[in-house]
Amino acid sequence: MRTISIIALALFSAMSGAAQAQNNNSWCPAALTRHDHSQAEPGHRREVTLSPYTYHYSHNPEHRPVFAASFDHYASDSRFCGLSLFRNSFGQPSGYVYIGKRFDKLLGHPRLFGKVTAGVLYGYVDPYEDKVPLNWNGFSPAIVPVLGYKLSEDSSLQVNILGAAALMYSYGYRF
């Protein structure tokens, strides 16, 4: 877990410094706001997401309960960067640093939204390094699509699609 904390701190420090240099008061890389001139909604620049349960498509006696906590910072209305800390399916402390985009009013429904994130995952190490593709010393690229339903302007229920392995159910709160 210490390795994840050090990596997360270094990445967020670098992102924060680059963003402050652009004077946009965001932790996200300036490139996320370069082509999107909208600003994040006042009062909705951050989101905390908690996941108490993950459903695996196939049973494996080595699977352990997965718990996750994520923090997203919105650079604009739809673009964000974030960090997720979790215990992976095999009980190993893990992390995911990412950028993403949110798609509101999915399929024309005002409460339905989608998100997609892309970033670097860390934590699948020996003997489980082969459980994620392109793993190199515990680091691997990841893309995570999300389907969500807004319960209110601030809270939502979300389902993260974890490739061919699992669905992660979560609750999100924007502030």
CSV table of C-alpha atoms in Angstrom, one decimal:
chain,number,residue,atom,x,y,z
A,1,MET,CA,0.0,0.0,0.0
A,2,ARG,CA,2.9,2.3,0.7
A,3,THR,CA,4.1,2.0,-3.0
A,4,ILE,CA,0.6,3.0,-4.2
A,5,SER,CA,0.5,6.0,-1.8
A,6,ILE,CA,3.9,7.2,-3.1
A,7,ILE,CA,2.9,6.8,-6.7
A,8,ALA,CA,-0.5,8.5,-6.2
A,9,LEU,CA,1.1,11.4,-4.4
A,10,ALA,CA,3.7,11.9,-7.1
A,11,LEU,CA,1.2,11.8,-9.9
A,12,PHE,CA,-1.3,14.1,-8.2
A,13,SER,CA,1.6,16.5,-7.3
A,14,ALA,CA,2.7,16.6,-10.9
A,15,MET,CA,-0.9,17.1,-12.2
A,16,SER,CA,-1.5,19.8,-9.6
A,17,GLY,CA,1.6,21.7,-10.5
A,18,ALA,CA,0.8,21.5,-14.2
A,19,ALA,CA,-2.7,22.7,-13.6
A,20,GLN,CA,-1.7,25.5,-11.3
A,21,ALA,CA,0.7,26.6,-14.0
A,22,GLN,CA,-2.2,27.0,-16.3
A,23,ASN,CA,-4.0,28.9,-13.5
A,24,ASN,CA,-7.2,26.8,-13.8
A,25,ASN,CA,-7.4,25.7,-10.2
A,26,SER,CA,-7.6,22.0,-11.2
A,27,TRP,CA,-5.6,18.9,-10.2
A,28,CYS,CA,-6.1,17.5,-13.7
A,29,PRO,CA,-3.7,17.9,-16.6
A,30,ALA,CA,-4.3,21.1,-18.5
A,31,ALA,CA,-4.9,19.0,-21.7
A,32,LEU,CA,-8.3,18.0,-20.3
A,33,THR,CA,-9.6,21.6,-20.5
A,34,ARG,CA,-7.8,22.6,-23.7
A,35,HIS,CA,-10.6,21.7,-26.1
A,36,ASP,CA,-13.5,22.0,-23.7
A,37,HIS,CA,-14.1,25.6,-22.8
A,38,SER,CA,-16.9,24.9,-20.3
A,39,GLN,CA,-16.1,25.0,-16.6
A,40,ALA,CA,-17.2,22.5,-14.1
A,41,GLU,CA,-20.6,23.3,-12.5
A,42,PRO,CA,-20.2,25.4,-9.3
A,43,GLY,CA,-20.5,23.1,-6.4
A,44,HIS,CA,-19.9,20.0,-8.5
A,45,ARG,CA,-16.1,19.9,-9.2
A,46,ARG,CA,-15.5,16.7,-7.2
A,47,GLU,CA,-16.9,13.2,-6.8
A,48,VAL,CA,-16.3,10.5,-4.2
A,49,THR,CA,-17.4,7.0,-5.2
A,50,LEU,CA,-17.5,4.0,-2.8
A,51,SER,CA,-17.9,0.5,-3.9
A,52,PRO,CA,-19.0,-2.2,-1.4
A,53,TYR,CA,-19.5,-5.0,-3.8
A,54,THR,CA,-18.1,-6.6,-7.0
A,55,TYR,CA,-19.8,-9.4,-8.9
A,56,HIS,CA,-17.4,-11.8,-10.7
A,57,TYR,CA,-18.7,-13.5,-13.9
A,58,SER,CA,-17.0,-16.7,-13.0
A,59,HIS,CA,-16.3,-18.3,-9.6
A,60,ASN,CA,-12.8,-18.6,-8.3
A,61,PRO,CA,-12.1,-19.9,-4.8
A,62,GLU,CA,-9.2,-17.4,-4.6
A,63,HIS,CA,-11.5,-14.4,-5.0
A,64,ARG,CA,-11.8,-12.1,-2.1
A,65,PRO,CA,-14.3,-9.3,-1.5
A,66,VAL,CA,-13.4,-6.1,-3.4
A,67,PHE,CA,-13.8,-2.7,-1.7
A,68,ALA,CA,-13.0,0.5,-3.5
A,69,ALA,CA,-12.9,4.3,-2.8
A,70,SER,CA,-12.4,6.7,-5.7
A,71,PHE,CA,-11.9,10.5,-5.9
A,72,ASP,CA,-12.6,12.4,-9.1
A,73,HIS,CA,-11.8,16.1,-9.8
A,74,TYR,CA,-13.6,17.7,-12.7
A,75,ALA,CA,-11.6,20.0,-14.9
A,76,SER,CA,-14.7,20.9,-16.9
A,77,ASP,CA,-18.4,19.8,-17.0
A,78,SER,CA,-17.5,16.4,-18.6
A,79,ARG,CA,-13.7,15.8,-18.2
A,80,PHE,CA,-12.1,14.6,-15.0
A,81,CYS,CA,-9.1,12.9,-13.5
A,82,GLY,CA,-9.1,10.6,-10.5
A,83,LEU,CA,-7.6,8.1,-8.2
A,84,SER,CA,-9.1,4.8,-7.0
A,85,LEU,CA,-7.7,2.8,-4.1
A,86,PHE,CA,-9.0,-0.7,-3.6
A,87,ARG,CA,-8.3,-4.3,-2.7
A,88,ASN,CA,-8.2,-6.4,-5.9
A,89,SER,CA,-10.0,-9.7,-6.3
A,90,PHE,CA,-7.1,-11.5,-4.7
A,91,GLY,CA,-6.8,-9.3,-1.6
A,92,GLN,CA,-3.9,-7.3,-2.8
A,93,PRO,CA,-3.8,-3.5,-2.2
A,94,SER,CA,-4.2,-1.8,-5.6
A,95,GLY,CA,-4.6,1.6,-7.2
A,96,TYR,CA,-5.8,3.2,-10.4
A,97,VAL,CA,-4.8,6.7,-11.6
A,98,TYR,CA,-6.9,7.9,-14.6
A,99,ILE,CA,-8.5,10.5,-16.7
A,100,GLY,CA,-12.1,10.3,-17.9
A,101,LYS,CA,-15.1,11.8,-19.6
A,102,ARG,CA,-18.7,11.9,-18.5
A,103,PHE,CA,-21.7,11.6,-20.9
A,104,ASP,CA,-24.8,13.1,-19.3
A,105,LYS,CA,-28.4,12.4,-20.5
A,106,LEU,CA,-27.4,9.1,-22.0
A,107,LEU,CA,-29.9,7.9,-24.6
A,108,GLY,CA,-31.9,11.1,-24.0
A,109,HIS,CA,-32.7,10.1,-20.4
A,110,PRO,CA,-32.0,13.0,-18.0
A,111,ARG,CA,-30.9,10.7,-15.1
A,112,LEU,CA,-28.9,8.2,-17.1
A,113,PHE,CA,-25.2,8.9,-17.7
A,114,GLY,CA,-22.1,7.1,-18.8
A,115,LYS,CA,-18.4,7.6,-18.0
A,116,VAL,CA,-15.2,6.1,-19.4
A,117,THR,CA,-11.8,6.2,-17.8
A,118,ALA,CA,-8.4,5.3,-19.0
A,119,GLY,CA,-5.3,5.1,-16.9
A,120,VAL,CA,-2.7,3.0,-15.2
A,121,LEU,CA,-3.6,0.2,-12.8
A,122,TYR,CA,-1.2,-1.0,-10.1
A,123,GLY,CA,-1.5,-3.9,-7.7
A,124,TYR,CA,-1.7,-7.3,-9.5
A,125,VAL,CA,1.6,-8.7,-8.5
A,126,ASP,CA,3.0,-12.2,-8.0
A,127,PRO,CA,1.4,-14.7,-8.1
A,128,TYR,CA,-1.6,-12.9,-9.8
A,129,GLU,CA,0.3,-10.7,-12.3
A,130,ASP,CA,-1.3,-12.7,-15.2
A,131,LYS,CA,-4.9,-11.8,-14.1
A,132,VAL,CA,-4.7,-8.4,-16.0
A,133,PRO,CA,-3.4,-7.9,-19.6
A,134,LEU,CA,-0.1,-6.2,-20.4
A,135,ASN,CA,1.0,-6.3,-16.7
A,136,TRP,CA,4.6,-5.2,-16.2
A,137,ASN,CA,5.9,-5.4,-12.6
A,138,GLY,CA,2.3,-4.8,-11.3
A,139,PHE,CA,1.5,-1.9,-13.6
A,140,SER,CA,-0.9,-2.3,-16.5
A,141,PRO,CA,-3.1,0.0,-18.7
A,142,ALA,CA,-6.8,0.0,-18.0
A,143,ILE,CA,-10.0,1.3,-19.6
A,144,VAL,CA,-13.2,1.2,-17.4
A,145,PRO,CA,-16.6,2.1,-18.8
A,146,VAL,CA,-19.3,3.1,-16.3
A,147,LEU,CA,-23.1,3.2,-16.5
A,148,GLY,CA,-24.8,5.4,-13.9
A,149,TYR,CA,-28.2,6.6,-12.7
A,150,LYS,CA,-28.6,9.9,-10.9
A,151,LEU,CA,-30.7,9.6,-7.7
A,152,SER,CA,-30.4,13.4,-7.3
A,153,GLU,CA,-28.2,16.2,-8.6
A,154,ASP,CA,-25.5,15.1,-6.0
A,155,SER,CA,-25.8,11.3,-5.7
A,156,SER,CA,-25.8,8.4,-8.1
A,157,LEU,CA,-25.6,4.6,-8.4
A,158,GLN,CA,-23.0,3.3,-10.8
A,159,VAL,CA,-21.9,0.1,-12.4
A,160,ASN,CA,-18.2,-0.2,-13.5
A,161,ILE,CA,-17.6,-2.8,-16.2
A,162,LEU,CA,-14.3,-4.5,-15.4
A,163,GLY,CA,-13.6,-6.2,-18.7
A,164,ALA,CA,-14.5,-9.8,-19.0
A,165,ALA,CA,-14.0,-10.3,-15.2
A,166,ALA,CA,-16.6,-8.5,-13.2
A,167,LEU,CA,-19.1,-5.7,-12.5
A,168,MET,CA,-18.4,-3.3,-9.6
A,169,TYR,CA,-21.4,-1.6,-8.0
A,170,SER,CA,-20.9,1.8,-6.4
A,171,TYR,CA,-22.4,4.9,-5.0
A,172,GLY,CA,-21.2,8.3,-6.1
A,173,TYR,CA,-21.5,11.7,-4.4
A,174,ARG,CA,-20.7,15.0,-6.3
A,175,PHE,CA,-19.8,18.1,-4.5
